[in-house]
């Protein structure tokens, strides 16, 4: 009788270990899927934020009255534009780069120092696909730094994006 009880306890132990290993593998796979979903969400967020900067820079340029100062010199000028009697807000805030988690952006500038666009400072490689969101095709390049968001009025002014 004692041998039979000992054998069944060993079998229960093996069954419990099998269940624990299956749960561990399942949670590991879920972690990989979750990180992929999170990164794709960050890519969509990068496109949204980049387009917000594009629109804000274009709005800044359209509100410019002095031809010598068509584009902002710093991103903070998009949040509070004091060039007129009533301050304008082209952006609500300086967005955080979703790929780096930092408020630091790469700036695309004209020779006179005017900011005409932004790009992420992330060196990570994007997912291989044609489109991230509607009307945004993935640019050729090896990192998110190649995703440039330039004001439409400035595209012709740039010989080579910096």
mmCIF file of C-alpha atoms in Angstrom:
data_model
loop_
_atom_site.group_PDB
_atom_site.id
_atom_site.type_symbol
_atom_site.label_atom_id
_atom_site.label_comp_id
_atom_site.label_asym_id
_atom_site.label_seq_id
_atom_site.Cartn_x
_atom_site.Cartn_y
_atom_site.Cartn_z
ATOM 1 C CA UNK A 1 0.000 0.000 0.000
ATOM 2 C CA UNK A 2 2.853 2.385 0.776
ATOM 3 C CA UNK A 3 4.448 1.860 -2.635
ATOM 4 C CA UNK A 4 1.278 2.807 -4.430
ATOM 5 C CA UNK A 5 0.909 6.153 -2.567
ATOM 6 C CA UNK A 6 4.529 7.064 -3.256
ATOM 7 C CA UNK A 7 4.165 6.359 -6.978
ATOM 8 C CA UNK A 8 1.053 8.524 -7.287
ATOM 9 C CA UNK A 9 2.784 11.434 -5.512
ATOM 10 C CA UNK A 10 5.636 11.271 -8.023
ATOM 11 C CA UNK A 11 3.172 11.324 -10.900
ATOM 12 C CA UNK A 12 1.370 14.344 -9.432
ATOM 13 C CA UNK A 13 4.683 16.155 -9.072
ATOM 14 C CA UNK A 14 5.552 15.513 -12.747
ATOM 15 C CA UNK A 15 2.088 16.709 -13.794
ATOM 16 C CA UNK A 16 2.479 19.921 -11.791
ATOM 17 C CA UNK A 17 5.932 20.556 -13.313
ATOM 18 C CA UNK A 18 4.504 20.049 -16.813
ATOM 19 C CA UNK A 19 1.721 22.564 -16.141
ATOM 20 C CA UNK A 20 4.221 25.104 -14.768
ATOM 21 C CA UNK A 21 6.454 24.717 -17.841
ATOM 22 C CA UNK A 22 3.482 25.158 -20.206
ATOM 23 C CA UNK A 23 2.426 28.305 -18.335
ATOM 24 C CA UNK A 24 5.987 29.668 -18.514
ATOM 25 C CA UNK A 25 6.193 29.097 -22.278
ATOM 26 C CA UNK A 26 2.767 30.661 -22.793
ATOM 27 C CA UNK A 27 3.676 33.763 -20.811
ATOM 28 C CA UNK A 28 6.970 34.080 -22.710
ATOM 29 C CA UNK A 29 5.123 33.971 -26.035
ATOM 30 C CA UNK A 30 2.584 36.496 -24.755
ATOM 31 C CA UNK A 31 5.471 38.804 -23.794
ATOM 32 C CA UNK A 32 6.878 38.665 -27.319
ATOM 33 C CA UNK A 33 3.472 39.367 -28.845
ATOM 34 C CA UNK A 34 2.847 42.222 -26.411
ATOM 35 C CA UNK A 35 6.197 43.873 -27.206
ATOM 36 C CA UNK A 36 5.449 43.635 -30.940
ATOM 37 C CA UNK A 37 2.013 45.190 -30.458
ATOM 38 C CA UNK A 38 3.530 47.932 -28.285
ATOM 39 C CA UNK A 39 6.179 48.734 -30.878
ATOM 40 C CA UNK A 40 3.605 48.934 -33.682
ATOM 41 C CA UNK A 41 1.533 51.277 -31.518
ATOM 42 C CA UNK A 42 4.643 53.398 -30.969
ATOM 43 C CA UNK A 43 5.174 53.570 -34.730
ATOM 44 C CA UNK A 44 1.619 54.829 -35.239
ATOM 45 C CA UNK A 45 2.149 57.330 -32.411
ATOM 46 C CA UNK A 46 5.388 58.513 -34.061
ATOM 47 C CA UNK A 47 3.512 59.188 -37.306
ATOM 48 C CA UNK A 48 0.759 61.049 -35.429
ATOM 49 C CA UNK A 49 3.226 63.199 -33.479
ATOM 50 C CA UNK A 50 5.358 63.838 -36.564
ATOM 51 C CA UNK A 51 2.310 65.045 -38.445
ATOM 52 C CA UNK A 52 1.413 67.310 -35.521
ATOM 53 C CA UNK A 53 4.858 68.903 -35.771
ATOM 54 C CA UNK A 54 4.466 69.229 -39.556
ATOM 55 C CA UNK A 55 1.137 70.991 -39.149
ATOM 56 C CA UNK A 56 2.436 73.249 -36.381
ATOM 57 C CA UNK A 57 5.485 74.325 -38.393
ATOM 58 C CA UNK A 58 3.280 74.995 -41.408
ATOM 59 C CA UNK A 59 0.872 77.011 -39.233
ATOM 60 C CA UNK A 60 3.813 79.003 -37.826
ATOM 61 C CA UNK A 61 4.967 79.788 -41.359
ATOM 62 C CA UNK A 62 1.498 80.844 -42.519
ATOM 63 C CA UNK A 63 1.181 83.243 -39.567
ATOM 64 C CA UNK A 64 4.585 84.802 -40.324
ATOM 65 C CA UNK A 65 4.558 88.411 -41.428
ATOM 66 C CA UNK A 66 8.308 89.003 -41.651
ATOM 67 C CA UNK A 67 9.952 87.187 -44.577
ATOM 68 C CA UNK A 68 13.212 86.961 -42.620
ATOM 69 C CA UNK A 69 11.562 84.817 -39.934
ATOM 70 C CA UNK A 70 9.298 82.269 -41.614
ATOM 71 C CA UNK A 71 10.156 79.229 -39.479
ATOM 72 C CA UNK A 72 10.701 78.758 -35.722
ATOM 73 C CA UNK A 73 14.226 78.684 -34.289
ATOM 74 C CA UNK A 74 13.227 76.413 -31.366
ATOM 75 C CA UNK A 75 10.403 73.910 -30.921
ATOM 76 C CA UNK A 76 9.089 75.797 -27.892
ATOM 77 C CA UNK A 77 8.076 78.634 -30.253
ATOM 78 C CA UNK A 78 5.419 76.283 -31.630
ATOM 79 C CA UNK A 79 3.850 76.075 -28.170
ATOM 80 C CA UNK A 80 3.848 79.830 -27.598
ATOM 81 C CA UNK A 81 4.318 82.099 -30.594
ATOM 82 C CA UNK A 82 4.765 85.655 -29.278
ATOM 83 C CA UNK A 83 5.215 87.357 -32.649
ATOM 84 C CA UNK A 84 1.796 89.024 -32.517
ATOM 85 C CA UNK A 85 -0.238 90.854 -29.889
ATOM 86 C CA UNK A 86 -2.235 87.727 -29.120
ATOM 87 C CA UNK A 87 0.125 84.758 -28.587
ATOM 88 C CA UNK A 88 -0.597 81.797 -30.854
ATOM 89 C CA UNK A 89 -0.403 78.112 -29.955
ATOM 90 C CA UNK A 90 0.510 75.956 -32.924
ATOM 91 C CA UNK A 91 1.104 72.948 -30.645
ATOM 92 C CA UNK A 92 -0.373 72.227 -27.226
ATOM 93 C CA UNK A 93 2.944 70.878 -25.946
ATOM 94 C CA UNK A 94 6.254 69.480 -27.120
ATOM 95 C CA UNK A 95 5.485 65.824 -27.647
ATOM 96 C CA UNK A 96 7.664 63.006 -26.385
ATOM 97 C CA UNK A 97 9.257 60.835 -29.039
ATOM 98 C CA UNK A 98 7.424 57.504 -28.635
ATOM 99 C CA UNK A 99 10.411 55.536 -29.922
ATOM 100 C CA UNK A 100 12.920 56.930 -27.408
ATOM 101 C CA UNK A 101 10.642 58.102 -24.596
ATOM 102 C CA UNK A 102 12.436 61.474 -24.581
ATOM 103 C CA UNK A 103 11.332 64.979 -25.554
ATOM 104 C CA UNK A 104 14.540 65.427 -27.576
ATOM 105 C CA UNK A 105 13.953 65.405 -31.349
ATOM 106 C CA UNK A 106 16.242 65.573 -34.325
ATOM 107 C CA UNK A 107 15.731 68.904 -36.072
ATOM 108 C CA UNK A 108 15.716 69.539 -39.800
ATOM 109 C CA UNK A 109 16.876 73.119 -40.257
ATOM 110 C CA UNK A 110 17.461 75.580 -43.026
ATOM 111 C CA UNK A 111 20.879 77.259 -43.259
ATOM 112 C CA UNK A 112 19.470 80.325 -41.448
ATOM 113 C CA UNK A 113 18.493 78.153 -38.439
ATOM 114 C CA UNK A 114 14.755 77.896 -39.086
ATOM 115 C CA UNK A 115 13.275 74.529 -38.110
ATOM 116 C CA UNK A 116 11.312 72.992 -40.979
ATOM 117 C CA UNK A 117 10.904 69.446 -39.681
ATOM 118 C CA UNK A 118 11.652 66.828 -37.047
ATOM 119 C CA UNK A 119 12.704 63.192 -36.871
ATOM 120 C CA UNK A 120 13.109 60.570 -34.160
ATOM 121 C CA UNK A 121 16.554 59.990 -32.683
ATOM 122 C CA UNK A 122 15.919 56.243 -32.329
ATOM 123 C CA UNK A 123 18.426 53.913 -33.984
ATOM 124 C CA UNK A 124 16.021 50.947 -33.878
ATOM 125 C CA UNK A 125 15.030 49.264 -37.112
ATOM 126 C CA UNK A 126 11.353 49.610 -38.080
ATOM 127 C CA UNK A 127 9.142 46.662 -38.956
ATOM 128 C CA UNK A 128 9.237 45.663 -42.609
ATOM 129 C CA UNK A 129 5.936 46.739 -44.145
ATOM 130 C CA UNK A 130 4.600 49.167 -46.726
ATOM 131 C CA UNK A 131 2.296 51.391 -44.625
ATOM 132 C CA UNK A 132 2.136 52.314 -40.944
ATOM 133 C CA UNK A 133 -1.100 54.288 -41.188
ATOM 134 C CA UNK A 134 -3.187 55.631 -44.022
ATOM 135 C CA UNK A 135 -1.213 58.022 -46.225
ATOM 136 C CA UNK A 136 2.119 57.231 -44.577
ATOM 137 C CA UNK A 137 4.352 54.858 -46.488
ATOM 138 C CA UNK A 138 7.403 53.584 -44.640
ATOM 139 C CA UNK A 139 10.442 55.514 -45.931
ATOM 140 C CA UNK A 140 13.473 53.629 -47.187
ATOM 141 C CA UNK A 141 16.070 53.466 -44.463
ATOM 142 C CA UNK A 142 17.389 51.358 -41.661
ATOM 143 C CA UNK A 143 16.139 53.220 -38.587
ATOM 144 C CA UNK A 144 13.396 55.495 -37.323
ATOM 145 C CA UNK A 145 15.792 58.417 -37.907
ATOM 146 C CA UNK A 146 14.890 58.139 -41.587
ATOM 147 C CA UNK A 147 11.234 58.941 -40.891
ATOM 148 C CA UNK A 148 11.305 62.697 -41.607
ATOM 149 C CA UNK A 149 8.349 64.988 -40.929
ATOM 150 C CA UNK A 150 8.882 68.184 -42.918
ATOM 151 C CA UNK A 151 6.463 71.084 -43.350
ATOM 152 C CA UNK A 152 5.002 70.950 -46.878
ATOM 153 C CA UNK A 153 6.046 74.521 -47.684
ATOM 154 C CA UNK A 154 9.673 73.694 -46.849
ATOM 155 C CA UNK A 155 10.130 70.549 -48.909
ATOM 156 C CA UNK A 156 11.374 72.502 -51.924
ATOM 157 C CA UNK A 157 13.751 74.575 -49.788
ATOM 158 C CA UNK A 158 15.824 71.610 -48.663
ATOM 159 C CA UNK A 159 18.549 70.359 -50.935
ATOM 160 C CA UNK A 160 19.431 67.440 -48.659
ATOM 161 C CA UNK A 161 17.709 66.821 -45.275
ATOM 162 C CA UNK A 162 20.248 67.019 -42.472
#
